[in-house]
Coordinates of C-alpha atoms and ligand atoms in Angstrom, one line a residue:
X28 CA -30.9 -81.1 -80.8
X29 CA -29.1 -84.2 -79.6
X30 CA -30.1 -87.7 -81.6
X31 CA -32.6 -89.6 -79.6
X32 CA -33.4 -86.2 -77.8
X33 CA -37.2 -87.0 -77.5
X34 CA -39.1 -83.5 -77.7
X35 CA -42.4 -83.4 -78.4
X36 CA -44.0 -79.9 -80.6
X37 CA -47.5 -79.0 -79.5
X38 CA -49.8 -76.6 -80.3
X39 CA -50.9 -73.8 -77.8
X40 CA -54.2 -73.7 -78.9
X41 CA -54.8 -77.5 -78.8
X42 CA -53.1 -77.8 -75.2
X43 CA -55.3 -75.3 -73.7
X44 CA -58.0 -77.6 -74.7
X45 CA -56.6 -80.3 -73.2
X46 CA -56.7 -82.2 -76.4
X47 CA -54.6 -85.3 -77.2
X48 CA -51.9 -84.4 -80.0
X49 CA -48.3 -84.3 -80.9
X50 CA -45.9 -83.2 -83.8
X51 CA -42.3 -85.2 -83.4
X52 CA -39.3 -83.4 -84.0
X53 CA -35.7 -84.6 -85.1
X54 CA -34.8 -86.3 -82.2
X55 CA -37.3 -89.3 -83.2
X56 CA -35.7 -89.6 -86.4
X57 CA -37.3 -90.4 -89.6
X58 CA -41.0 -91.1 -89.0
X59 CA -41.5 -93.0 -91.9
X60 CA -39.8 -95.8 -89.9
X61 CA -42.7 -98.1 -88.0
X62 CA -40.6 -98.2 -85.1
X63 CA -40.1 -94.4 -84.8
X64 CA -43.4 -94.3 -85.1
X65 CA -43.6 -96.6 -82.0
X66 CA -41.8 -94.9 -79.5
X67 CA -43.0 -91.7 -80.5
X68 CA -46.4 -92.7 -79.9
X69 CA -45.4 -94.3 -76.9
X70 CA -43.5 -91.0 -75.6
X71 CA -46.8 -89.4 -76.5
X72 CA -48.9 -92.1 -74.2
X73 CA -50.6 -93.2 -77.4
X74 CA -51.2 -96.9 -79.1
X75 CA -49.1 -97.7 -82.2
X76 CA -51.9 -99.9 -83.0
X77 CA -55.0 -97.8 -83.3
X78 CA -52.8 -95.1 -85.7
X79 CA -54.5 -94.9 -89.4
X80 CA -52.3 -92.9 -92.1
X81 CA -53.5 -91.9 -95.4
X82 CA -51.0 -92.2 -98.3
X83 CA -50.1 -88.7 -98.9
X84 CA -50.5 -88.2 -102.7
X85 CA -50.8 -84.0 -102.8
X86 CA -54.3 -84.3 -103.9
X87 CA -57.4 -83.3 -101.9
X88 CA -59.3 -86.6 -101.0
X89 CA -60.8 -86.9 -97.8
X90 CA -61.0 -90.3 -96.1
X91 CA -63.9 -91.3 -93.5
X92 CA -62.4 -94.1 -91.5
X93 CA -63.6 -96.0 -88.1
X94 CA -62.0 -98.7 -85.9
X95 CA -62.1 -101.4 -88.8
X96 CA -58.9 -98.9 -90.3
X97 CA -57.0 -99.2 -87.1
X98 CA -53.4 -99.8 -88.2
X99 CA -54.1 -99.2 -91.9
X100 CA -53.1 -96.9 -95.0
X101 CA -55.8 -95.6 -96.6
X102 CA -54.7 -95.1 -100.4
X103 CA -55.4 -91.8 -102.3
X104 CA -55.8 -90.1 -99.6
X105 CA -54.8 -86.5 -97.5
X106 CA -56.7 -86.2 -95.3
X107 CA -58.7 -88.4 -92.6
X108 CA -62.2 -87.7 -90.7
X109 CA -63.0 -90.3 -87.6
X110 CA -65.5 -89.6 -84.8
X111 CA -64.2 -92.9 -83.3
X112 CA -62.5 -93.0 -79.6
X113 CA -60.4 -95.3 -79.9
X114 CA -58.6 -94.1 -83.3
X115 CA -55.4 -92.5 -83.6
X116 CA -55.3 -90.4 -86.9
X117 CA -51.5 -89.0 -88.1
X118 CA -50.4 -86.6 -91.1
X119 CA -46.8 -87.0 -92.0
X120 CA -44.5 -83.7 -93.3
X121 CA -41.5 -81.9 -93.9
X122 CA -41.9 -78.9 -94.9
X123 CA -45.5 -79.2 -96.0
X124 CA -48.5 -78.2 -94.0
X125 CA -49.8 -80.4 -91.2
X126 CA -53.7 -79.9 -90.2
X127 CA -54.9 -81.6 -87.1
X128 CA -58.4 -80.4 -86.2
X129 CA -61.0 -81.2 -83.6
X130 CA -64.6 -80.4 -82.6
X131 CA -64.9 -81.8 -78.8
X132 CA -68.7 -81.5 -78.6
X133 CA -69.4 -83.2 -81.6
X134 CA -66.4 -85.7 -80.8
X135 CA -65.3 -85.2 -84.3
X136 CA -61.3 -85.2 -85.7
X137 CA -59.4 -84.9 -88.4
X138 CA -55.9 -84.4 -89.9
X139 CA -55.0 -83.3 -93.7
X140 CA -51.6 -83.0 -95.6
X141 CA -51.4 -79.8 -97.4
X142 CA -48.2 -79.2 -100.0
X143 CA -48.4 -76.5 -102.3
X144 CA -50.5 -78.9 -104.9
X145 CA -52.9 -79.6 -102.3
X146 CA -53.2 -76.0 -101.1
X147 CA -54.0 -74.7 -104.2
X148 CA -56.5 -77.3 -105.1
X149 CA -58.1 -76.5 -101.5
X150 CA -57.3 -79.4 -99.1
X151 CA -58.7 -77.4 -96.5
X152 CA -62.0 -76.2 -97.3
X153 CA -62.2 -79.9 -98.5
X154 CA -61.1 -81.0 -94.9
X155 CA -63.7 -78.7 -93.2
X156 CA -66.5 -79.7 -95.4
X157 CA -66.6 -83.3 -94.3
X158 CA -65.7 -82.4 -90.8
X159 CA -69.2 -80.6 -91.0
X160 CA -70.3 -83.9 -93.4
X161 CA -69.4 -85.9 -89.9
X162 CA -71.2 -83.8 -88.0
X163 CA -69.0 -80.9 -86.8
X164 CA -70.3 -77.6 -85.8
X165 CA -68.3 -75.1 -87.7
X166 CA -68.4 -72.8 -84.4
X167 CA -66.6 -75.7 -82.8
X168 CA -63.6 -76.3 -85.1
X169 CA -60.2 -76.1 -83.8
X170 CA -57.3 -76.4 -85.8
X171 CA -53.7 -76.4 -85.5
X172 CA -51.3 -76.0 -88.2
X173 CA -48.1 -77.6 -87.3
X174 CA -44.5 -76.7 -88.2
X175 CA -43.7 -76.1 -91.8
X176 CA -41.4 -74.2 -94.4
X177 CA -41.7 -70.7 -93.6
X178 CA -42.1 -67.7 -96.2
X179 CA -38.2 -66.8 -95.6
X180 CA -37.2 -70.3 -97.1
X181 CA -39.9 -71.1 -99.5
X182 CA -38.6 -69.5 -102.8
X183 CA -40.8 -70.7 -105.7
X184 CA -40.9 -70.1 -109.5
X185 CA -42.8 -67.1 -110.8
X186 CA -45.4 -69.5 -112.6
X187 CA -45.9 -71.2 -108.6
X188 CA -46.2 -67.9 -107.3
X189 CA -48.6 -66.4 -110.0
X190 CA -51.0 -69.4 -109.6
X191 CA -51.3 -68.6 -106.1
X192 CA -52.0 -65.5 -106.6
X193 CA -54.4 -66.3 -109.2
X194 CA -56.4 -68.8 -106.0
X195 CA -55.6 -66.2 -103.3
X196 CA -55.6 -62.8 -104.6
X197 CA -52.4 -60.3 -104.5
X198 CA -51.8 -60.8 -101.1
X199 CA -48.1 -59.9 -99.5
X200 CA -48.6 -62.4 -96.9
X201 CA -49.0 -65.0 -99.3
X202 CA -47.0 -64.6 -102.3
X203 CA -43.8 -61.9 -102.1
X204 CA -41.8 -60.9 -104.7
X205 CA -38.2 -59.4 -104.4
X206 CA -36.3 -58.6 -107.8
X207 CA -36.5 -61.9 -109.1
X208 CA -37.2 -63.9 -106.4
X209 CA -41.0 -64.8 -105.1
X210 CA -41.8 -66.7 -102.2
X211 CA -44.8 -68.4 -101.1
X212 CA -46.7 -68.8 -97.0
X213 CA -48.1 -72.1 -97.2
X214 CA -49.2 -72.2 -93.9
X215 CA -50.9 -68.5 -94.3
X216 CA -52.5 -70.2 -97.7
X217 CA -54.3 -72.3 -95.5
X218 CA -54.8 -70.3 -92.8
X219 CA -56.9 -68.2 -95.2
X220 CA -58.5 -71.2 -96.7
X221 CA -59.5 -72.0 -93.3
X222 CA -61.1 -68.8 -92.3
X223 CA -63.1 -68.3 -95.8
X224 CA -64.2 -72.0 -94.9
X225 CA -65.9 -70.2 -91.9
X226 CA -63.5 -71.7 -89.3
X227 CA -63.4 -68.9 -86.7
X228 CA -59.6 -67.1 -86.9
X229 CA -59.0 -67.1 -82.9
X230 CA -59.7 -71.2 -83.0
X231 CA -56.7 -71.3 -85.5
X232 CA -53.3 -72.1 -84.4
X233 CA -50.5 -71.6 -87.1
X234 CA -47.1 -72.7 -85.6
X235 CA -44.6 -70.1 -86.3
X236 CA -41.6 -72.6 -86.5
X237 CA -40.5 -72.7 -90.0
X238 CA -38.9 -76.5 -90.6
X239 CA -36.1 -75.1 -92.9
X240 CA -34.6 -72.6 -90.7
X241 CA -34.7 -75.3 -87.6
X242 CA -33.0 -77.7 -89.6
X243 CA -31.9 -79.2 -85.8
X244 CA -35.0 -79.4 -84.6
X245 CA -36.9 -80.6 -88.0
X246 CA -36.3 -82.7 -90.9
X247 CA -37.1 -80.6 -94.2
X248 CA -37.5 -81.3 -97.8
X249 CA -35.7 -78.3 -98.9
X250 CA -32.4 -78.4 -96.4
X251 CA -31.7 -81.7 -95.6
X252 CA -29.6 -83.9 -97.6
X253 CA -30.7 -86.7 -99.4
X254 CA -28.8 -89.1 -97.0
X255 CA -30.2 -87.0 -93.4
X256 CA -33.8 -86.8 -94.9
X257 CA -36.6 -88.0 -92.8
X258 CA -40.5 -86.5 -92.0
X259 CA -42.2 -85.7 -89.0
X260 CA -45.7 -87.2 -87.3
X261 CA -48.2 -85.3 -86.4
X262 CA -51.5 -87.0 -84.1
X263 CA -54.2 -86.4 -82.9
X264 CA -57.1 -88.3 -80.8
X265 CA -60.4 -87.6 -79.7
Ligands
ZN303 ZN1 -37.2 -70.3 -92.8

């Protein structure tokens, strides 16, 4: 990918529902920058100014937030729940798990950050509890989990790997062990956590792009250097 190369990753699912979202790739640089965020936003035909952020602390708290946020942080905070229009709600990453989720008819959306710590500790059944708190239908949840580190690049310790096990049972598709080497699927963690939530599996979209191996494409934790490091933005709008 060329710098300045302005592609935008969307999800399938959330496209054929005509929803309003985006995941930036490398080409926007590093989205912790406000003015990356602007022209991303603006590539994306969104308002800079109505985007709220929580601060991304690998826990599992779940923010409420209205217009009165527009343009704000909110501390301590993962995940975000708004059933207001005019709000913009954004989940940075690089290699952890994105969540941007929607329920039209109720007019209800959300996005959650889910690392390993927070995927353990649940983040998503969290996140789908108080999208139901704010009114959403669990029939009527639609989620997209954006680009993150893939199984193939993951490698974890066995103490990582075991604890997962321990939340998720002895499943191959979510902790893999070979010889001494275990890796983890994050995004299969929570696509699980998801589903024993009661969101319906067809009405989850897990992006198959692992941020690692498309080092080009993506900025990741794990591959990039200290010096090329950057995240991505994910968004999403009712
Ligand atoms: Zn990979």
């Amino acid at each position: 990918m060329q710098e300045n190369e302005h592609i935008i990753y969307k999800s399938t699912l959330l496209n054929q529902l005509d929803v309003a979202h985006g995941y930036s790739t490398r080409g926007f640089g590093d989205l912790r920058w406000n003015k990356n965020r602007q022209t991303f936003l603006t590539t994306l035909g969104m308002a800079y100014e109505n985007l709220v952020m929580g601060e991304q602390v690998h826990g599992i708290r779940i923010a409420h937030v209205d217009d009165h946020q527009k343009g704000k942080i909110i501390p301590g905070t993962d995940g975000l729940i708004s059933r207001s229009s005019g709000i913009l709600l954004g989940v940075t990453f690089a290699d952890c798990v994105p969540l941007l989720a929607i329920d039209q008819k109720a007019g209800v959306i959300g996005t959650a950050h889910a690392g390993w710590k927070g995927t353990l500790a649940g983040i998503a059944r969290e996140f789908i509890d108080h999208m139901k708190n704010e009114g959403a239908d669990i029939k009527n949840i639609y989620v997209s989990i954006g680009p993150h580190i893939g199984m193939c690049c993951y490698n974890v310790d066995e103490g990582r790997a075991r604890a997962f096990q321990n939340r998720f049972g002895m499943n191959e598709k979510i902790a893999s062990q070979a010889g001494n080497d275990w890796h983890l699927d994050i995004g299969m963690a929570n696509y699980m956590s998801l589903s024993d939530a009661g969101v319906p599996q067809t009405q989850i979209d897990v992006s198959e792009v692992c941020t690692a191996c498309h080092v080009d494409s993506f900025n990741s934790f794990r591959r990039d250097t200290k010096e090329a490091f950057g995240v991505q933005l994910g968004v999403i709008s009712l």
